[in-house]
Amino acid sequence: MTTPIQDPTNSGNKLHFLNKEFLFLESMSLLFIALYFCIDFLPYFGCNEIIPVQYFYLSFCNIAIGIYVICNPIVFPKELLSLLSKNPILKVYAAFVVICGISIVVATNISLSIVAFSRILIGFIVFINATILLYNSVQLLYKIAFIVGFFTFLQALQGLLNLVEQSQITNVLTALSTLKGNTGGINIFSASLAIKIPFLLLGISHFQDWKKWFLSLTLFLALTGVFLTGARAALLSSVLVIVLFLFFYFRTKKTTKTIITNVIAILLPLVFSYFVTNKVFQQSKDTGRYTSIATRVNQINTQDESTNLRLIFWGYAIQMANKNPLLGIGIGNYRVESIPYEKTTASFCNVSLHTHNDFLEITSETGYINGVIYALILLLVLIQNIKKSRRSQNSKTQQIALLALLILVVYGIDSALNFPMYRPTMQLLFVLSLALTIVTIPQDESPTASLKSKKIGFLLVFVSILTLCFSYLTIRTSQLEFQLVADNINVNAKGKLSGKEVASFSPKFPNVFSSSESFDEYAAIYFLREKNIPESFRYLSKAAKINPYLGRIAFYKYVIAKHNNKLDSANVYLKQAFYRQPTNQGLYQTAIKYASSRKDTIGILKIHTTFTTYRKAPENWQKTAMALQKANFSSVSMLRFIDLGLEQYPNNPVLLKQKNELLKNQ
């Protein structure tokens, strides 16, 4: 709001004071926006993931902005309160948050729900704060675009330089798999670059000096980073955003020279990044993900393994929602409650953790009504900005609407194929698109301070302090997880930590690993390695109340029971472990071997039938046949069993050899 009201009664000093005040408000808004975008450059602080640190940082920023509002209530004037109250986006978003909170009451794992809900609250407060900041600086849209462009330049350059460094240490193919920047994952890195591209395009089309070419260079780096990851969702959304931007851009009345210059500044980075990426892919000599951009796009079909897995996960999410249509399974509980559904598709102890579709995940966790509400938020943003871009006579209003739309395109595609809801770097841009949708170009009028502003400021600070506390607890838990991963106690006989140390920490928020395993389960493994059998069994029982689905708890109970010579109990625990993970090769082999030692041929056949339903290979028939033979299975029955195997694998030499040996001995 750069134009103050010129009251005839005001003196020149008063006018100068108002100008200084507006300059201060605008400067603070730009500063806080810049601070938000520092999220991609935070250190890990010894955590296993960057996400807890990022949420802690966002909470800290929210507190700072809340205090700023309390001290300067004019930044949250009556006009903005009226704007927010009239726009349905706030109401729908608030309803979404409330239902997420209510779903905690049905959650099996309340700890996970509280952590997830606190993160949703953080995002909601960032939305309120972003609306406040943009309301006071939306006229500085191009400065904001340049700020975002500067951080995008640093992010993309950092990732690409790391790629070059890693390729010199190892090889190009290995280096490509480490292209994560500071986001923790390839898909997150690519999406976080793609969602910032709309700001680059806006800046390139506006600036006519060195800033244009700096942002054009940044666009090249960002697109190269996106393409090199091989992330199809980000790749498609990046190209689509450029196409849509150029479509809307050609509708504006620009001089021919300006149009040509801007098109060159946008298309050249796209073309160069395409050729650079394909050149790097050729050097990788990969035949899969990193063959070429065209090949990667062509892999988008239902025959592709990752696409097929997504369809399976989506089906599981719908099944969970159908069983719990009103409030779902509880916000944040998908990573645990999905395990029983995935036991026939997950390999070893791996689980999906997310359904790779935020709409379906929210529906499964909080019910059908809230799933519709979440989709409605995006739909409202889409409709409102399409209307603004078509009906508004103000060119800057049109540009704001276009920017919000393009951000929504990237976020919407990523939401349909991945899980940006719990990725702070993506949530930040999402709530910015909501804020951009609500704010309008300020009129030449003086804002009116409101008594409600301070109250709202205090409320924002209070809630942000609560989320800060939970974020800090998740940081401490993630730091413990990092130490546990380094110890690798699943394989090693001992680690730097002890069972007592892990047990004494007893993290509550969250109470499971980022991979869904209970911390109590790991305390039990430490105790088992230390031969402290009673404590190990006690913590396994505690872990079973948190996440018993993976089968590892039952497996370690089998180990303990076998150690204590309780063979019947050992047999029960081992079968529990296998049937909870019937695709696990290790559990299958252990189960048939143990059943063989007990001469349990019926048990061997049941285990074999279950395992081979999901894991088809001739080796499985061979191993089962050997187990049956050691269990004194009759020759006639053995021949019948091997013949069944030969029906599926008629030329398998090992099965043929086993059959011939049986025939000779008859």
XYZ file of C-alpha atoms in Angstrom:
666
model
C 0.000 0.000 0.000
C 2.312 2.716 -1.224
C -0.227 5.539 -1.671
C -1.385 7.098 1.610
C -4.552 9.190 1.962
C -3.774 12.876 1.773
C -5.895 14.356 4.533
C -6.077 18.179 4.159
C -5.499 18.510 7.881
C -2.255 16.522 7.724
C 1.022 18.293 7.456
C 3.936 17.338 5.199
C 5.585 15.671 8.204
C 2.504 13.484 8.699
C 2.617 12.445 5.046
C 6.318 11.652 5.327
C 5.592 9.570 8.434
C 2.913 7.585 6.589
C 5.275 6.907 3.698
C 7.907 5.645 6.123
C 5.308 3.456 7.861
C 4.169 1.869 4.598
C 7.772 1.339 3.565
C 8.393 -0.412 6.887
C 5.350 -2.671 6.475
C 6.346 -3.621 2.943
C 9.945 -4.276 3.949
C 8.875 -6.498 6.843
C 6.516 -8.443 4.593
C 9.307 -9.095 2.089
C 11.653 -10.071 4.910
C 9.242 -12.635 6.367
C 8.476 -14.049 2.912
C 12.217 -14.432 2.329
C 12.577 -16.139 5.724
C 9.897 -18.643 4.794
C 11.831 -19.566 1.658
C 14.964 -20.296 3.672
C 13.230 -23.586 4.482
C 15.134 -25.415 1.726
C 18.552 -24.601 3.203
C 18.235 -25.703 6.813
C 20.769 -28.145 8.319
C 19.592 -31.551 9.537
C 20.734 -30.983 13.153
C 21.498 -34.696 13.480
C 17.981 -35.755 12.404
C 17.190 -38.707 10.205
C 14.946 -36.492 8.033
C 14.830 -32.775 7.259
C 11.028 -32.610 7.642
C 10.905 -32.240 11.481
C 13.454 -29.412 11.288
C 11.443 -27.652 8.585
C 8.221 -27.813 10.580
C 10.032 -26.505 13.659
C 11.383 -23.630 11.580
C 7.935 -22.822 10.148
C 6.501 -22.761 13.684
C 9.273 -20.392 14.720
C 8.501 -18.109 11.749
C 4.796 -18.248 12.608
C 5.530 -17.101 16.165
C 7.693 -14.229 14.891
C 4.963 -13.076 12.492
C 2.325 -13.408 15.222
C 4.364 -11.138 17.485
C 4.794 -8.738 14.554
C 0.990 -8.613 14.146
C 0.511 -7.974 17.885
C 3.005 -5.108 17.814
C 1.686 -3.721 14.505
C -2.062 -4.481 14.322
C -2.326 -2.220 11.263
C -0.848 -5.075 9.187
C -4.052 -7.024 9.853
C -6.652 -4.294 9.216
C -10.439 -4.509 9.163
C -10.324 -4.608 5.371
C -8.326 -7.857 5.406
C -10.577 -9.372 8.069
C -13.557 -8.583 5.866
C -11.783 -10.024 2.832
C -11.026 -13.259 4.670
C -14.516 -13.606 6.116
C -16.155 -13.181 2.708
C -13.951 -15.656 0.867
C -15.103 -19.297 1.189
C -11.506 -20.590 0.998
C -10.846 -19.718 4.635
C -14.054 -21.362 5.812
C -13.486 -24.536 3.803
C -9.828 -24.753 4.858
C -10.796 -24.220 8.506
C -13.453 -26.959 8.234
C -10.798 -29.282 6.807
C -8.477 -28.585 9.747
C -11.261 -29.091 12.301
C -12.312 -32.464 10.877
C -8.659 -33.564 10.802
C -8.531 -32.736 14.514
C -11.777 -34.582 15.257
C -10.460 -37.698 13.494
C -7.881 -38.099 16.260
C -10.589 -39.631 18.470
C -10.870 -42.682 16.161
C -7.133 -43.137 15.648
C -5.478 -46.362 16.759
C -2.150 -44.552 17.104
C -2.951 -41.209 18.728
C 0.714 -40.193 18.744
C 0.886 -40.244 14.942
C -2.397 -38.333 14.726
C -1.211 -35.569 17.051
C 2.015 -35.135 15.073
C 0.145 -35.066 11.750
C -2.496 -32.661 13.077
C 0.139 -30.291 14.470
C 1.710 -30.166 11.005
C -1.626 -29.405 9.380
C -2.095 -26.612 11.924
C 1.336 -25.237 11.034
C 0.319 -25.120 7.373
C -2.954 -23.382 8.227
C -1.189 -20.699 10.271
C 1.333 -20.191 7.470
C -1.695 -19.607 5.214
C -3.079 -16.910 7.559
C 0.350 -15.305 7.884
C 1.024 -15.467 4.145
C -2.307 -13.740 3.503
C -1.330 -10.973 5.943
C 2.115 -10.566 4.385
C 0.875 -10.583 0.794
C -1.943 -8.169 1.602
C 0.691 -5.672 2.655
C 3.051 -6.347 -0.258
C 1.074 -7.784 -3.171
C 1.883 -4.641 -5.133
C 5.495 -5.797 -4.820
C 4.658 -9.009 -6.672
C 7.665 -8.806 -8.974
C 10.042 -8.280 -6.077
C 8.541 -11.383 -4.470
C 9.026 -13.249 -7.748
C 12.680 -12.242 -7.798
C 13.157 -13.293 -4.161
C 11.679 -16.710 -4.938
C 13.850 -16.856 -8.058
C 16.975 -16.146 -6.031
C 16.237 -19.009 -3.627
C 15.376 -21.280 -6.561
C 18.749 -20.457 -8.117
C 20.560 -21.429 -4.919
C 18.514 -24.613 -4.499
C 18.976 -25.829 -8.075
C 22.663 -24.883 -8.191
C 23.335 -26.647 -4.898
C 21.698 -29.834 -6.162
C 23.496 -29.805 -9.519
C 26.908 -29.073 -7.994
C 26.401 -31.988 -5.627
C 25.538 -34.144 -8.644
C 28.810 -33.197 -10.352
C 30.763 -33.873 -7.161
C 29.145 -37.269 -6.621
C 29.646 -38.314 -10.255
C 33.386 -37.721 -9.843
C 33.498 -39.796 -6.657
C 31.325 -42.675 -7.891
C 29.668 -42.671 -11.319
C 26.948 -40.751 -13.140
C 24.198 -43.306 -12.490
C 24.861 -43.434 -8.738
C 25.140 -39.650 -8.603
C 21.746 -39.226 -10.295
C 20.116 -41.287 -7.547
C 21.493 -38.825 -4.953
C 20.002 -35.730 -6.618
C 17.893 -34.727 -3.627
C 19.189 -31.307 -2.667
C 18.262 -30.639 0.941
C 14.779 -32.128 0.616
C 15.534 -35.758 1.468
C 14.102 -37.310 -1.698
C 14.374 -37.156 -5.498
C 10.644 -36.623 -6.069
C 10.441 -33.945 -3.368
C 13.469 -32.119 -4.805
C 12.014 -32.091 -8.301
C 8.547 -31.037 -7.118
C 9.953 -28.247 -4.930
C 11.764 -26.842 -7.992
C 8.800 -27.291 -10.328
C 6.376 -25.470 -8.038
C 8.633 -22.378 -8.022
C 8.841 -22.170 -11.830
C 5.670 -19.975 -12.088
C 7.507 -17.229 -10.152
C 10.426 -17.470 -12.588
C 8.130 -17.153 -15.584
C 6.385 -14.134 -14.080
C 9.719 -12.425 -13.392
C 11.129 -13.190 -16.851
C 8.057 -11.677 -18.531
C 8.247 -8.517 -16.398
C 11.881 -7.534 -15.977
C 13.801 -6.022 -18.878
C 17.254 -5.764 -17.307
C 19.767 -8.258 -15.893
C 17.073 -9.709 -13.635
C 15.331 -11.203 -16.687
C 18.434 -13.134 -17.734
C 19.273 -14.137 -14.197
C 15.809 -15.673 -13.853
C 16.186 -17.242 -17.297
C 19.421 -18.891 -16.121
C 17.601 -19.983 -12.968
C 14.844 -21.496 -15.108
C 17.482 -23.508 -16.980
C 18.991 -24.784 -13.713
C 15.571 -25.582 -12.238
C 14.371 -27.447 -15.333
C 17.650 -29.354 -15.555
C 17.271 -30.350 -11.915
C 13.701 -31.509 -12.536
C 14.572 -33.447 -15.701
C 17.644 -35.133 -14.211
C 15.604 -36.595 -11.355
C 13.446 -38.504 -13.818
C 10.409 -37.594 -11.683
C 7.543 -37.824 -14.143
C 4.986 -35.783 -12.181
C 7.351 -32.815 -11.829
C 8.566 -33.182 -15.418
C 5.046 -33.059 -16.851
C 3.865 -30.269 -14.551
C 6.931 -28.119 -15.383
C 6.328 -28.363 -19.127
C 2.573 -27.862 -18.677
C 3.157 -24.739 -16.582
C 5.367 -23.245 -19.313
C 2.804 -24.044 -22.018
C -0.062 -22.542 -19.986
C 1.961 -19.448 -19.136
C 2.840 -18.819 -22.785
C -0.797 -19.357 -23.762
C -1.981 -16.682 -21.327
C 0.992 -14.470 -22.125
C 0.174 -14.303 -25.848
C -3.292 -13.086 -24.952
C -1.842 -9.915 -23.413
C -1.091 -6.886 -25.507
C 2.683 -6.704 -25.762
C 5.016 -5.298 -28.374
C 6.452 -7.776 -30.867
C 9.984 -7.158 -29.619
C 8.997 -7.793 -26.003
C 7.151 -10.984 -26.925
C 10.101 -12.358 -28.887
C 12.582 -11.528 -26.123
C 10.462 -13.119 -23.409
C 9.686 -16.239 -25.438
C 13.401 -16.713 -26.101
C 14.190 -16.214 -22.397
C 11.656 -18.943 -21.541
C 12.064 -21.486 -24.349
C 15.859 -21.483 -24.591
C 16.270 -22.777 -20.999
C 13.699 -25.496 -21.759
C 15.483 -26.621 -24.932
C 18.983 -26.478 -23.414
C 17.942 -28.355 -20.277
C 16.354 -31.052 -22.464
C 19.577 -31.649 -24.400
C 21.828 -31.401 -21.337
C 19.679 -33.927 -19.475
C 19.675 -36.426 -22.342
C 23.448 -36.060 -22.642
C 23.888 -36.861 -18.954
C 21.481 -39.798 -19.253
C 23.577 -41.200 -22.115
C 26.654 -41.087 -19.889
C 24.801 -42.938 -17.136
C 24.280 -45.941 -19.481
C 21.077 -46.750 -17.609
C 18.266 -48.736 -19.216
C 15.499 -47.719 -16.826
C 14.675 -44.409 -15.165
C 17.607 -42.488 -16.669
C 17.471 -43.532 -20.332
C 16.041 -40.328 -21.826
C 13.311 -37.814 -21.086
C 11.110 -39.187 -23.868
C 11.520 -42.743 -22.578
C 10.695 -41.658 -19.052
C 7.470 -39.989 -20.219
C 6.511 -43.065 -22.250
C 6.809 -45.166 -19.089
C 3.593 -43.588 -17.806
C 1.234 -46.534 -18.282
C -0.470 -49.151 -16.169
C 2.182 -51.702 -17.132
C 4.903 -49.667 -15.421
C 5.735 -51.133 -12.009
C 5.558 -47.868 -10.041
C 2.314 -46.878 -11.773
C 0.824 -50.293 -11.071
C 1.853 -50.075 -7.407
C 0.179 -46.680 -7.103
C -3.051 -48.133 -8.439
C -2.820 -50.914 -5.857
C -2.201 -48.425 -3.031
C -5.141 -46.305 -4.194
C -7.337 -49.375 -4.031
C -6.226 -50.044 -0.460
C -6.954 -46.435 0.518
C -10.484 -46.752 -0.874
C -10.971 -50.011 1.044
C -9.921 -48.291 4.290
C -12.235 -45.368 3.585
C -15.133 -47.722 2.870
C -14.647 -49.369 6.260
C -14.443 -45.991 8.028
C -16.477 -43.588 5.839
C -17.256 -40.913 8.446
C -13.943 -40.106 10.181
C -11.527 -42.536 8.569
C -8.723 -44.288 10.449
C -7.408 -41.112 12.073
C -5.171 -38.422 10.602
C -1.583 -39.626 10.164
C -2.422 -43.296 10.728
C -2.123 -44.477 7.126
C 1.542 -45.448 7.542
C 0.578 -48.051 10.154
C -2.995 -49.063 9.322
C -2.173 -49.681 5.654
C 0.316 -52.462 6.477
C -2.240 -55.318 6.762
C -3.602 -54.355 3.338
C -0.127 -54.307 1.804
C 1.148 -57.561 3.260
C 0.786 -59.332 -0.096
C 2.417 -56.550 -2.141
C 5.147 -55.158 0.107
C 8.557 -56.762 -0.242
C 10.440 -57.705 2.935
C 9.697 -55.141 5.670
C 9.060 -52.221 3.311
C 5.720 -50.437 3.441
C 4.367 -47.607 1.322
C 3.945 -45.114 4.260
C 1.764 -43.001 1.925
C -0.855 -43.878 -0.662
C 0.825 -41.625 -3.269
C -2.360 -39.608 -3.631
C -3.114 -36.942 -1.033
C -6.837 -36.873 -1.851
C -7.233 -40.595 -1.197
C -4.923 -40.552 1.819
C -6.916 -37.763 3.446
C -10.131 -39.627 2.631
C -8.837 -42.857 4.199
C -7.544 -41.008 7.278
C -10.364 -38.529 7.924
C -13.388 -39.811 5.981
C -15.190 -39.109 2.734
C -16.603 -35.735 3.783
C -13.178 -34.338 4.573
C -11.742 -35.846 1.400
C -14.321 -33.881 -0.573
C -13.575 -30.747 1.478
C -9.856 -31.029 0.724
C -10.557 -31.364 -2.991
C -12.976 -28.419 -2.701
C -10.153 -26.177 -1.442
C -8.234 -26.764 -4.661
C -11.397 -26.415 -6.739
C -12.206 -23.020 -5.178
C -8.692 -21.778 -5.934
C -9.072 -22.977 -9.507
C -12.484 -21.372 -10.069
C -11.697 -18.048 -8.401
C -8.458 -17.547 -10.294
C -9.934 -18.522 -13.651
C -12.627 -15.893 -13.075
C -10.045 -13.264 -12.106
C -7.824 -14.011 -15.081
C -10.754 -13.709 -17.504
C -12.878 -10.927 -15.997
C -10.500 -8.560 -14.245
C -9.480 -5.440 -16.122
C -6.428 -5.001 -13.912
C -3.371 -6.614 -15.514
C -1.651 -7.194 -12.176
C -4.745 -8.923 -10.791
C -4.670 -11.181 -13.836
C -1.007 -11.967 -13.231
C -1.635 -12.781 -9.568
C -4.455 -15.108 -10.601
C -2.249 -16.768 -13.225
C 0.541 -17.250 -10.679
C -1.829 -18.886 -8.195
C -3.248 -21.092 -10.961
C 0.160 -22.314 -12.127
C 1.254 -23.116 -8.576
C -1.983 -25.058 -8.178
C -1.278 -27.026 -11.381
C 2.054 -28.286 -10.022
C 0.650 -28.984 -6.567
C -2.464 -30.681 -7.918
C -0.514 -33.038 -10.178
C 1.890 -33.871 -7.364
C -1.021 -34.442 -4.965
C -2.564 -36.911 -7.400
C 0.647 -38.943 -7.719
C 2.684 -38.302 -4.568
C 2.219 -36.863 -1.075
C 3.118 -33.135 -0.881
C 0.729 -32.529 2.035
C 3.370 -33.518 4.593
C 6.298 -31.889 2.753
C 6.826 -28.366 4.166
C 8.607 -27.117 1.039
C 5.469 -27.977 -0.962
C 2.962 -26.852 1.669
C 4.559 -23.416 1.744
C 3.849 -22.850 -1.952
C 0.374 -24.368 -1.673
C -0.739 -21.959 1.048
C 0.862 -19.110 -0.905
C -1.425 -19.968 -3.815
C -4.408 -19.804 -1.427
C -3.236 -16.450 -0.071
C -2.668 -15.075 -3.589
C -6.225 -16.102 -4.435
C -7.670 -14.141 -1.523
C -5.655 -10.918 -1.622
C -6.496 -8.134 -4.032
C -4.660 -5.151 -5.413
C -4.906 -2.477 -2.666
C -6.982 0.614 -3.301
C -5.848 4.110 -2.470
C -7.290 4.010 1.004
C -5.811 4.047 4.454
C -6.081 0.728 6.310
C -8.086 0.672 9.521
C -6.628 -1.008 12.576
C -8.875 -3.511 14.345
C -9.015 -4.592 17.974
C -9.480 -8.150 16.716
C -6.058 -8.029 15.086
C -4.177 -8.243 18.378
C -6.446 -11.014 19.626
C -5.876 -12.987 16.451
C -2.143 -12.305 16.772
C -2.115 -13.703 20.319
C -4.088 -16.753 19.172
C -1.641 -17.375 16.311
C 1.303 -17.120 18.694
C -0.309 -19.439 21.246
C -1.128 -22.157 18.708
C 2.293 -21.747 17.094
C 4.015 -22.262 20.449
C 2.097 -25.527 20.850
C 3.110 -26.681 17.367
C 6.681 -25.585 18.107
C 6.731 -27.867 21.159
C 5.499 -30.875 19.183
C 7.924 -30.046 16.378
C 10.773 -30.003 18.867
C 9.731 -33.417 20.198
C 9.690 -34.807 16.653
C 13.200 -33.413 16.127
C 14.427 -35.234 19.251
C 12.750 -38.430 18.047
C 14.289 -38.065 14.585
C 17.706 -37.571 16.158
C 17.288 -40.845 18.031
C 16.188 -42.532 14.820
C 19.346 -41.286 13.109
C 21.458 -42.920 15.820
C 19.493 -46.156 15.570
C 19.906 -46.252 11.798
C 23.655 -45.698 12.230
C 23.832 -48.578 14.742
C 21.941 -50.876 12.323
C 21.126 -53.178 15.216
C 19.067 -55.407 12.924
C 22.356 -56.692 11.527
C 25.085 -55.727 13.966
C 25.653 -57.574 17.236
C 25.836 -54.273 19.128
C 25.847 -50.540 18.564
C 26.886 -47.329 20.259
C 23.547 -47.189 22.061
C 22.334 -49.695 24.609
C 18.894 -51.137 25.209
C 18.602 -49.145 28.411
C 19.415 -45.878 26.621
C 16.860 -46.488 23.867
C 14.219 -47.533 26.384
C 14.881 -44.526 28.632
C 14.324 -42.132 25.758
C 10.899 -43.664 25.049
C 9.833 -41.146 22.351
C 6.150 -40.304 22.391
C 5.774 -37.973 19.370
C 5.920 -39.868 17.148
C 6.226 -43.306 18.735
C 7.327 -45.031 15.513
C 10.157 -44.704 13.029
C 9.616 -42.802 9.791
C 9.485 -46.365 8.390
C 6.586 -47.178 10.799
C 8.499 -49.481 13.196
C 7.985 -48.909 16.923
C 10.846 -47.516 18.991
C 9.963 -50.045 21.686
C 10.593 -52.734 19.078
C 14.130 -51.430 18.648
C 14.681 -51.261 22.392
C 13.686 -54.938 22.484
C 16.219 -55.815 19.762
C 18.986 -54.050 21.694
C 18.064 -55.989 24.839
C 18.017 -59.214 22.822
C 21.523 -58.532 21.499
C 22.603 -57.907 25.099
C 21.083 -61.262 26.198
C 18.614 -59.446 28.434
C 15.757 -61.766 27.449
C 13.103 -60.653 30.006
C 13.434 -56.960 29.070
C 13.489 -57.814 25.389
C 10.217 -59.751 25.634
C 8.636 -56.991 27.748
C 9.415 -54.322 25.169
C 8.255 -56.538 22.321
C 4.893 -56.793 24.086
C 4.801 -52.989 24.433
C 5.698 -52.608 20.761
C 2.872 -54.956 19.756
C 0.371 -52.402 21.083
C 1.807 -49.741 18.750
C 2.477 -51.539 15.467
C 2.213 -55.326 15.387
C 1.531 -55.556 11.669
C 5.017 -55.993 10.235
C 5.575 -59.409 11.819
C 9.033 -58.629 13.176
C 7.738 -58.521 16.730
C 6.323 -62.026 16.401
C 9.591 -63.165 14.783
C 11.708 -61.947 17.699
C 9.260 -63.546 20.122
C 9.874 -66.767 18.183
C 13.636 -66.299 18.665
C 13.160 -65.789 22.411
C 10.767 -68.727 22.784
C 13.160 -70.964 20.892
C 16.017 -69.780 23.108
C 13.926 -70.657 26.178
C 13.139 -74.068 24.633
C 9.421 -73.253 24.450
C 9.022 -74.931 21.081
C 5.229 -74.824 20.836
C 5.222 -71.095 21.540
C 8.062 -70.623 19.072
C 6.022 -72.389 16.398
C 2.996 -70.149 17.056
C 5.073 -66.925 16.965
C 6.886 -67.917 13.758
C 3.633 -68.648 11.958
C 2.232 -65.325 13.157
C 5.291 -63.559 11.739
C 5.053 -65.310 8.384
C 1.317 -64.847 7.854
C 1.639 -61.149 8.673
C 4.289 -60.894 5.934
C 3.552 -63.775 3.565
C 5.799 -62.331 0.830
C 8.931 -62.188 2.984
C 11.509 -64.620 1.586
C 13.448 -64.845 4.852
C 10.378 -65.617 6.941
C 9.238 -68.198 4.394
C 12.552 -70.057 4.530
C 12.732 -69.889 8.333
C 9.124 -71.072 8.669
C 9.445 -74.135 6.399
C 12.783 -75.054 7.962
C 11.338 -74.911 11.485
C 8.188 -76.785 10.426
C 10.440 -79.415 8.844
C 12.321 -79.887 12.112
C 8.951 -80.546 13.779
C 7.895 -82.953 10.988
C 4.945 -80.650 10.324
C 4.327 -81.445 6.665
C 0.838 -79.931 6.675
C 2.290 -76.685 8.017
C 4.995 -76.721 5.301
C 2.420 -77.166 2.551
C 0.235 -74.342 3.899
C 3.215 -71.982 4.108
C 4.283 -72.997 0.591
C 0.813 -72.439 -0.866
C 0.561 -68.998 0.703
C 4.044 -67.862 -0.294
C 3.942 -69.115 -3.891
C 0.621 -67.357 -4.420
C 2.535 -64.062 -4.298
C 6.138 -65.048 -5.088
C 6.270 -67.336 -8.107
C 9.678 -68.925 -8.780
C 10.869 -72.527 -9.296
C 13.346 -72.130 -6.438
C 10.443 -71.977 -3.993
C 9.237 -75.433 -5.070
C 12.765 -76.758 -4.719
C 13.174 -75.381 -1.175
C 9.770 -76.646 -0.085
C 10.480 -80.083 -1.570
C 13.732 -80.294 0.412
C 11.908 -79.249 3.604
C 9.227 -81.902 2.998
C 11.872 -84.531 2.357
C 13.605 -83.746 5.656
C 10.221 -83.948 7.373
C 9.884 -87.560 6.110
C 7.137 -86.784 3.606
C 6.126 -90.005 1.827
C 7.675 -90.696 -1.582
C 4.282 -90.905 -3.271
C 3.209 -87.537 -1.856
C 6.593 -86.047 -2.750
C 6.239 -87.150 -6.362
C 2.760 -85.677 -6.479
C 4.091 -82.371 -5.068
C 7.018 -82.203 -7.512
C 4.692 -82.982 -10.427
C 2.610 -79.951 -9.440
C 5.762 -77.866 -9.597
C 6.710 -79.305 -12.975
C 3.297 -78.350 -14.326
C 4.290 -74.721 -13.750
C 8.001 -75.128 -14.550
C 8.188 -78.186 -16.864
C 11.871 -77.873 -17.775
C 13.293 -76.975 -14.384
C 16.440 -79.137 -14.007
C 16.433 -79.210 -10.199
C 12.815 -80.395 -9.951
C 13.457 -82.983 -12.662
C 16.530 -84.209 -10.789
C 14.545 -84.467 -7.534
C 11.837 -86.457 -9.335
C 14.356 -88.842 -10.939
C 16.057 -89.502 -7.597
C 12.696 -90.316 -6.009
C 11.828 -92.679 -8.831
C 15.179 -94.484 -8.489
C 14.670 -95.004 -4.755
C 11.210 -96.494 -5.146
